[in-house]
PDB file of C-alpha atoms in Angstrom:
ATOM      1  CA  UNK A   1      -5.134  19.540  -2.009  1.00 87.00           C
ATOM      2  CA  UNK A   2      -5.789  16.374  -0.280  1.00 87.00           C
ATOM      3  CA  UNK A   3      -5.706  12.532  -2.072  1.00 85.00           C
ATOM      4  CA  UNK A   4      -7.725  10.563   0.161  1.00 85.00           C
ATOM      5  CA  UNK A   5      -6.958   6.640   0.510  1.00 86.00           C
ATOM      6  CA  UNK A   6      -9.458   3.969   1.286  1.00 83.00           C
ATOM      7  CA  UNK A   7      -8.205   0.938   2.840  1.00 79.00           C
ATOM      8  CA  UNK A   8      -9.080  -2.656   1.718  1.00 77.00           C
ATOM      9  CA  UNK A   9      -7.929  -5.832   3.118  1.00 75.00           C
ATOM     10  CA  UNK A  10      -4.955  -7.369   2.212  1.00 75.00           C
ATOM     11  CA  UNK A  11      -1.771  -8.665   3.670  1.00 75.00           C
ATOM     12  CA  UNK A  12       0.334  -5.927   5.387  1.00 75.00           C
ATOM     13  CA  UNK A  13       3.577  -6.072   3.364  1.00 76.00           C
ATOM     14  CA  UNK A  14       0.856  -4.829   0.321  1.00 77.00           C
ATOM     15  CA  UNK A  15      -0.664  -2.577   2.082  1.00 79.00           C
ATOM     16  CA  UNK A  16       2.715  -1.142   2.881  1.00 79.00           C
ATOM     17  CA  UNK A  17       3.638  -1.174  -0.666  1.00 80.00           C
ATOM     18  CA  UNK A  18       0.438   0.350  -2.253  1.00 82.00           C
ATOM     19  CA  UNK A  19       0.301   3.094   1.001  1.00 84.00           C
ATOM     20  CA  UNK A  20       4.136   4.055  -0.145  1.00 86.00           C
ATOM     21  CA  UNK A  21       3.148   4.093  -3.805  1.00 84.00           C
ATOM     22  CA  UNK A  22      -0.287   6.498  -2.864  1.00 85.00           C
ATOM     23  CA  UNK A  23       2.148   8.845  -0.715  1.00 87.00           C
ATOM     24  CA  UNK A  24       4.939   9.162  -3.912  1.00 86.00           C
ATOM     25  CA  UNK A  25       2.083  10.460  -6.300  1.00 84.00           C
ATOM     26  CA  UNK A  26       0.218  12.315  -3.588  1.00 86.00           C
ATOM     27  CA  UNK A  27       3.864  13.952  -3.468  1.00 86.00           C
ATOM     28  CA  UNK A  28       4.124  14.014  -7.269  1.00 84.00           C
ATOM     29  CA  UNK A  29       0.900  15.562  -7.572  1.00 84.00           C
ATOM     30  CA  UNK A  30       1.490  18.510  -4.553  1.00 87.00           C
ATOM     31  CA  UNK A  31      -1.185  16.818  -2.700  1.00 87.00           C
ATOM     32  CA  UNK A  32      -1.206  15.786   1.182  1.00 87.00           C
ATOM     33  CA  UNK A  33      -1.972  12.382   1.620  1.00 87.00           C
ATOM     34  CA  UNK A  34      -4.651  11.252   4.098  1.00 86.00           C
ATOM     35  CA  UNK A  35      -5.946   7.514   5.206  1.00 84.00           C
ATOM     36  CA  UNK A  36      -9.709   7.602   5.643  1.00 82.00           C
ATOM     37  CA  UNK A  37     -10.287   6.179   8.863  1.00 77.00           C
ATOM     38  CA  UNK A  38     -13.620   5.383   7.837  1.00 78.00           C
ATOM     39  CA  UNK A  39     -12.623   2.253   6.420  1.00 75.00           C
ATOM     40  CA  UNK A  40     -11.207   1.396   9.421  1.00 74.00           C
ATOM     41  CA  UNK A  41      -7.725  -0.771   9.301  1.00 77.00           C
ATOM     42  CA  UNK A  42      -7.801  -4.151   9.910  1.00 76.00           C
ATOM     43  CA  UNK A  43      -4.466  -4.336  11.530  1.00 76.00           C
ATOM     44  CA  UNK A  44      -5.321  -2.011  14.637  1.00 76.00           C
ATOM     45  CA  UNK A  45      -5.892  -2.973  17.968  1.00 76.00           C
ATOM     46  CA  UNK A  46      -8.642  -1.991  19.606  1.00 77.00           C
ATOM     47  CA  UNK A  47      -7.471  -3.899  23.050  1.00 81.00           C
ATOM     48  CA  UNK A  48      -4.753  -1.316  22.979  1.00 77.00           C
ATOM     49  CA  UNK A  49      -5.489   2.111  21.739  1.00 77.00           C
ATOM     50  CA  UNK A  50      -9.264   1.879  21.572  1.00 74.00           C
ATOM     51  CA  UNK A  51      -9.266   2.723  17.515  1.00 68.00           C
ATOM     52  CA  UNK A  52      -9.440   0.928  14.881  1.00 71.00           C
ATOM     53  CA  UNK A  53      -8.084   3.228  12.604  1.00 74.00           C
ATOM     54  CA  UNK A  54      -4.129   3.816  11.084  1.00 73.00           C
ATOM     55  CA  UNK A  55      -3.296   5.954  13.857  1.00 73.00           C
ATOM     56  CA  UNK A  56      -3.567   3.111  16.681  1.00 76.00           C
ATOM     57  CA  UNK A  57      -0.366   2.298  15.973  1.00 74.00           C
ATOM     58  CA  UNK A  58       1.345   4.529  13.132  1.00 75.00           C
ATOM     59  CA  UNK A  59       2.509   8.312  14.140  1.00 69.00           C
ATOM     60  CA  UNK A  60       2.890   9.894  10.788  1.00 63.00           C
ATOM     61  CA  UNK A  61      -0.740   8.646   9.308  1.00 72.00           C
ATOM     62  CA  UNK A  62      -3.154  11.576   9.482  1.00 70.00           C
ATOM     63  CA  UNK A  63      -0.753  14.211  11.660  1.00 69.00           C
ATOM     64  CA  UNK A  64      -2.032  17.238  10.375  1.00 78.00           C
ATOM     65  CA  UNK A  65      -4.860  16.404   8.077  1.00 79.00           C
ATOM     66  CA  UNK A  66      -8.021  14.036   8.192  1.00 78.00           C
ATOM     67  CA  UNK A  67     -10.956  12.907   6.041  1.00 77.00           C
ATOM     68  CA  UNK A  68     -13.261  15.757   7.715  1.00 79.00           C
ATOM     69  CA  UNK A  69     -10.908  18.175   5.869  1.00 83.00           C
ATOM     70  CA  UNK A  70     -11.959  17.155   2.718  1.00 81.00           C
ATOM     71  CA  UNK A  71     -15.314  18.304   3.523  1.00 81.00           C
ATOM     72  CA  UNK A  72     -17.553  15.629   1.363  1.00 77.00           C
ATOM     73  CA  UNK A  73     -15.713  17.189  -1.921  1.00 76.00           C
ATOM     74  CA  UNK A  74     -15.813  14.700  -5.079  1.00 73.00           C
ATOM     75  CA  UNK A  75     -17.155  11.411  -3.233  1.00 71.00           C
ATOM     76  CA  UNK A  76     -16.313   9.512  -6.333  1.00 69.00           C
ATOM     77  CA  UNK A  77     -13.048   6.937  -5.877  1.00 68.00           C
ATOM     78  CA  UNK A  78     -11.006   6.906  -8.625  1.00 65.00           C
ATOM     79  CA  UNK A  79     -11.899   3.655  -9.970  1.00 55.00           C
ATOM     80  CA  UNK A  80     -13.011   1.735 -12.941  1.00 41.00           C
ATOM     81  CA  UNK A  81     -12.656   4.495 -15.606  1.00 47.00           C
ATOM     82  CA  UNK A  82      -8.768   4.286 -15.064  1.00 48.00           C
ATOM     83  CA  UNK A  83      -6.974   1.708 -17.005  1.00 47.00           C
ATOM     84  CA  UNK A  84      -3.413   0.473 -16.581  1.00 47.00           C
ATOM     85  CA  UNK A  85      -1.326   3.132 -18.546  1.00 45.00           C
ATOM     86  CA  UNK A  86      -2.707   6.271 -18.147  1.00 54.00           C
ATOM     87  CA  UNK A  87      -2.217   9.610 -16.108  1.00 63.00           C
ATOM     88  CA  UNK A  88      -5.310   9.780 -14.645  1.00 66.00           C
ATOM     89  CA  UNK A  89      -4.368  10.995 -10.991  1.00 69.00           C
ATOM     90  CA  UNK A  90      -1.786  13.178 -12.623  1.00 73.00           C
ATOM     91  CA  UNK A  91      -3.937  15.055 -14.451  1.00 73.00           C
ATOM     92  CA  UNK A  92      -7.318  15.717 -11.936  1.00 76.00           C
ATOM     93  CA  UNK A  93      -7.384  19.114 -11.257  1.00 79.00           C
ATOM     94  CA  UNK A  94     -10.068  18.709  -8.388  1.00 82.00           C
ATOM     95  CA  UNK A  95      -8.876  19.597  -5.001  1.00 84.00           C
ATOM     96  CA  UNK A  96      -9.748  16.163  -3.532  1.00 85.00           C
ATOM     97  CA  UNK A  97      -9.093  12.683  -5.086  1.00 84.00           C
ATOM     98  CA  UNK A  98      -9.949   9.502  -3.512  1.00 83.00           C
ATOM     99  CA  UNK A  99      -8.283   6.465  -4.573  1.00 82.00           C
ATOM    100  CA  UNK A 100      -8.436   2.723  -3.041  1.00 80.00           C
ATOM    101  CA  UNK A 101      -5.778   0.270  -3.492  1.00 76.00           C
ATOM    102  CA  UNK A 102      -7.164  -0.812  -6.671  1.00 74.00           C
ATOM    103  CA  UNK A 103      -6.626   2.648  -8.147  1.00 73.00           C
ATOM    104  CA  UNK A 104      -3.204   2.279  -7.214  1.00 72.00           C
ATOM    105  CA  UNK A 105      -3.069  -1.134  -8.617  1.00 70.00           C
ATOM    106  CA  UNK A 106      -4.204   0.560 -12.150  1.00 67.00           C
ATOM    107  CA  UNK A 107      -1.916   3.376 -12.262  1.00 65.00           C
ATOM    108  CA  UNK A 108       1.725   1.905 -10.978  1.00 64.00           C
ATOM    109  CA  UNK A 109       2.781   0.034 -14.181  1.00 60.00           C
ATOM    110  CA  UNK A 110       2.782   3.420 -16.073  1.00 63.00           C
ATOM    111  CA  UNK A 111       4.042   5.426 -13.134  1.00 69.00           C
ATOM    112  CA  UNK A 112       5.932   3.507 -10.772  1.00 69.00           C
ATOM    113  CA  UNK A 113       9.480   4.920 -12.040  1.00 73.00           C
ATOM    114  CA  UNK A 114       8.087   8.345 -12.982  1.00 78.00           C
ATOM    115  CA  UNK A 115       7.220   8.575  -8.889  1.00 79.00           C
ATOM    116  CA  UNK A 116      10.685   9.274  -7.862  1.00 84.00           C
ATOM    117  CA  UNK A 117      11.858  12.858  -7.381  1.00 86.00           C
ATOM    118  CA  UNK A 118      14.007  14.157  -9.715  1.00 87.00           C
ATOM    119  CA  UNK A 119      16.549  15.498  -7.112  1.00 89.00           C
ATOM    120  CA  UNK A 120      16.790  11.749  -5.633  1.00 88.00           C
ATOM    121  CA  UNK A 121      16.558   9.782  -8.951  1.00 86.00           C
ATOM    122  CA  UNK A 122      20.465   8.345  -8.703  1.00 89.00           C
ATOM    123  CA  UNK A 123      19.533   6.502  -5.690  1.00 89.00           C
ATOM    124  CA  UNK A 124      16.637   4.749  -7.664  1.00 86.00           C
ATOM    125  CA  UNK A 125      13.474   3.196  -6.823  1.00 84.00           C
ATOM    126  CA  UNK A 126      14.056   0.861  -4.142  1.00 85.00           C
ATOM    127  CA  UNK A 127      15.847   3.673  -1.921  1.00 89.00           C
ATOM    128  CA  UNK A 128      13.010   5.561  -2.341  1.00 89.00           C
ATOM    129  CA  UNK A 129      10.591   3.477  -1.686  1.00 86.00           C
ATOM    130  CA  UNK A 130      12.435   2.491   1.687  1.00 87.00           C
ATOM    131  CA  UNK A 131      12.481   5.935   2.502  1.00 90.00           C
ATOM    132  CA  UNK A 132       8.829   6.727   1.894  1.00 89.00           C
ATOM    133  CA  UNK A 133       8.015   2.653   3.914  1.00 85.00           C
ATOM    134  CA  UNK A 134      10.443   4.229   6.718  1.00 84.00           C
ATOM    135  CA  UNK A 135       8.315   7.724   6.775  1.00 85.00           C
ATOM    136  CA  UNK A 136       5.014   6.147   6.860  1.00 81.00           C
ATOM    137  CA  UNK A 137       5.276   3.349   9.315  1.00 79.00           C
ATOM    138  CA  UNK A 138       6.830   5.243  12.137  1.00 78.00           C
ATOM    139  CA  UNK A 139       5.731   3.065  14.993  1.00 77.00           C
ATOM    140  CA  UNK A 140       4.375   5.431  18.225  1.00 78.00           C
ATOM    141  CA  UNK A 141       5.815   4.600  21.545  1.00 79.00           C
ATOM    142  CA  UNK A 142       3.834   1.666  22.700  1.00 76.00           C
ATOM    143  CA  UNK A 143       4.967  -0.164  19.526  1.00 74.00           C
ATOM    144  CA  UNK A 144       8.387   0.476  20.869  1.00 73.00           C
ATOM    145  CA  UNK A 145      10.103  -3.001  22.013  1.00 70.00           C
ATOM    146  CA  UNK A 146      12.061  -2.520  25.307  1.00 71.00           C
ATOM    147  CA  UNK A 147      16.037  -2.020  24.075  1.00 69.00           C
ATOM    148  CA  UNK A 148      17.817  -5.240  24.023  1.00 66.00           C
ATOM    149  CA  UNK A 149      21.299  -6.522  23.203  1.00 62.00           C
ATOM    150  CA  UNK A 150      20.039  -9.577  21.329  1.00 64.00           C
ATOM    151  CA  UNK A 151      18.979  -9.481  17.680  1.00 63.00           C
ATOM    152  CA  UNK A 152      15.609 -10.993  16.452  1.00 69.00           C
ATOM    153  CA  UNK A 153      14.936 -13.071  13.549  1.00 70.00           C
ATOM    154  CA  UNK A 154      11.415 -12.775  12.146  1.00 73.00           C
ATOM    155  CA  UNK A 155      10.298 -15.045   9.635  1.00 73.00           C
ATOM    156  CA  UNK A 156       6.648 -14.301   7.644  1.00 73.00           C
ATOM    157  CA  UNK A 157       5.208 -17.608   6.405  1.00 71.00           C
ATOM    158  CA  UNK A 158       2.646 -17.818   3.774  1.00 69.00           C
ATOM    159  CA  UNK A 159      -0.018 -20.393   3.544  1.00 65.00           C
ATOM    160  CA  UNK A 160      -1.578 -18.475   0.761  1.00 64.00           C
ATOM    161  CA  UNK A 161      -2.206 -16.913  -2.522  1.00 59.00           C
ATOM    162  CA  UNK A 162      -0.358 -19.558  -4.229  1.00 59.00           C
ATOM    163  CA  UNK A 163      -0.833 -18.213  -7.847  1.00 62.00           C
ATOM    164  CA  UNK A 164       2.021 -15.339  -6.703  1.00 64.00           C
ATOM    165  CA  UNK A 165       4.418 -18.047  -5.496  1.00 67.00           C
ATOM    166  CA  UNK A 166       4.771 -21.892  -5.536  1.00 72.00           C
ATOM    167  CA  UNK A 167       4.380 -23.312  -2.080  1.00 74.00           C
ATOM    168  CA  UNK A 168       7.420 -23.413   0.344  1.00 78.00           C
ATOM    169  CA  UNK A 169       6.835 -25.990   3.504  1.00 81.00           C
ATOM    170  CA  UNK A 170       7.208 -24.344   6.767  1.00 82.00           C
ATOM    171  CA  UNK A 171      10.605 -26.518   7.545  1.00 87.00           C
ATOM    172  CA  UNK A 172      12.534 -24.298   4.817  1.00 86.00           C
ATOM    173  CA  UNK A 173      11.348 -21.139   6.556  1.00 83.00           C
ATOM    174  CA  UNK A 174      12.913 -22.521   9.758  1.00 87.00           C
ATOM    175  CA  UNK A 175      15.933 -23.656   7.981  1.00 89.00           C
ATOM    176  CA  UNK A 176      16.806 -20.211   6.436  1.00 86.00           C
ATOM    177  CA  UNK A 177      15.665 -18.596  10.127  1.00 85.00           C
ATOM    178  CA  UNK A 178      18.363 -21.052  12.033  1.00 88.00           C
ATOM    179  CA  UNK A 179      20.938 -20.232   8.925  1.00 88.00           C
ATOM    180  CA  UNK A 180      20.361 -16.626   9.632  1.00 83.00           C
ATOM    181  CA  UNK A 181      20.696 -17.571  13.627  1.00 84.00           C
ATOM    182  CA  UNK A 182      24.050 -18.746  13.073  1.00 87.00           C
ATOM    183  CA  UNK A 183      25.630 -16.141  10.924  1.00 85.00           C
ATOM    184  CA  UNK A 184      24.552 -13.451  13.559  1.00 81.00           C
ATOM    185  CA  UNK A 185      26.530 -15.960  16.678  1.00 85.00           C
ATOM    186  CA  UNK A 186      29.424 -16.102  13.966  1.00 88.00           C
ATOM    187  CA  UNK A 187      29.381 -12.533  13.897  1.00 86.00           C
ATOM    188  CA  UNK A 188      29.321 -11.740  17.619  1.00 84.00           C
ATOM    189  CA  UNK A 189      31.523 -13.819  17.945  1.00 88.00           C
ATOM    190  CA  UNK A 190      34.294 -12.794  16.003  1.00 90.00           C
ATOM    191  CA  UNK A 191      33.461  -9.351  17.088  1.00 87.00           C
ATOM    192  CA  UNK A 192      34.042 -10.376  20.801  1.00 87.00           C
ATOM    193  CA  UNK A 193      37.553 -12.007  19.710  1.00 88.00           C
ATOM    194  CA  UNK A 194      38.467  -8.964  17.541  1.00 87.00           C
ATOM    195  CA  UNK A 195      37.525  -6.633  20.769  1.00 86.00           C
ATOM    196  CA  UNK A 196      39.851  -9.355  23.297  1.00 86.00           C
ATOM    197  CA  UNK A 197      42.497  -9.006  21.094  1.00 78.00           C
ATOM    198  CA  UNK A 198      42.362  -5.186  20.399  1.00 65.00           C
ATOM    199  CA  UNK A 199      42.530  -4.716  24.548  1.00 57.00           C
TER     200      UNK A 199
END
């Protein structure tokens, strides 16, 4: 039983959000989940793997099933006859589904919390959606940065979609980056002195 997901363009903290969300009902649903390459993902690099497909970069993404397996069965996405509170990929019975990141969209209000294994439910939803974010985007080894004593501080800036957020300037990024800089010195630091003294 196989639930097929088609990629479509958005920014990569989503996609990681609605590919979590399609493997917890996949799971919910005894189904394996697979990423249809042939939609292609538009945050692979061809310069490096020669693909432009999930598994350019990703190790877990299509290990031991891929679209061919679901053999051209039930070519219809999931999509447009769903609405936002119903048990629609619950309750298909067909051995493949194919949903898109709209489907996903349409179905997580009604069964975001339901998504969470019984056996795990204390921990609650955020754990498990870090564990599922975790399982997913396993980076393969040439995604692998070189080990290093020094800690990193990324810092994702949007210049977009301003109807999900009022717009922060790019100086209050930087700000909260150097704030986050400093804490980690103050931390070494006191680290190092703690270490002196315990010697």
């Amino acid at each position: 039983r196989l639930m097929i997901y088609y990629h479509q363009v958005s920014g990569l903290a989503s996609e990681v959000h609605k590919l979590a969300f399609a493997l917890s009902l996949a799971l919910m649903t005894n189904r394996t989940l697979v990423i249809a390459e042939s939609a292609g993902w538009v945050y692979a690099d061809e310069q490096v793997c020669n693909k432009t497909t999930v598994r350019c970069h990703m190790e877990e993404l299509n290990s031991h099933c891929t679209e061919q397996d679901a053999q051209g069965e039930n070519d219809e996405i999931l999509l447009g006859k769903c609405c936002f509170m119903n048990d629609t990929l619950l309750t298909d019975t067909k051995r493949v589904i194919r949903v898109n990141q709209t489907t996903i969209e349409q179905h997580k209000l009604s069964l975001y919390y339901r998504t969470v294994p019984a056996a795990v439910a204390s921990r609650g939803l955020f754990w498990w959606r870090a564990q599922l974010a975790a399982f997913l985007f396993k980076p393969r080894t040439h995604m692998l940065a070189p080990p290093t004593p020094r800690a990193h501080v990324s810092v994702h800036i949007r210049h977009d979609n301003i109807a999900e957020a009022d717009p922060v300037p790019t100086s209050a990024y930087i700000n909260q980056a150097l704030v986050a800089i400093q804490m980690e010195v103050n931390f070494r630091n006191a680290l190092d002195n703690f270490r002196a003294g315990d010697s």
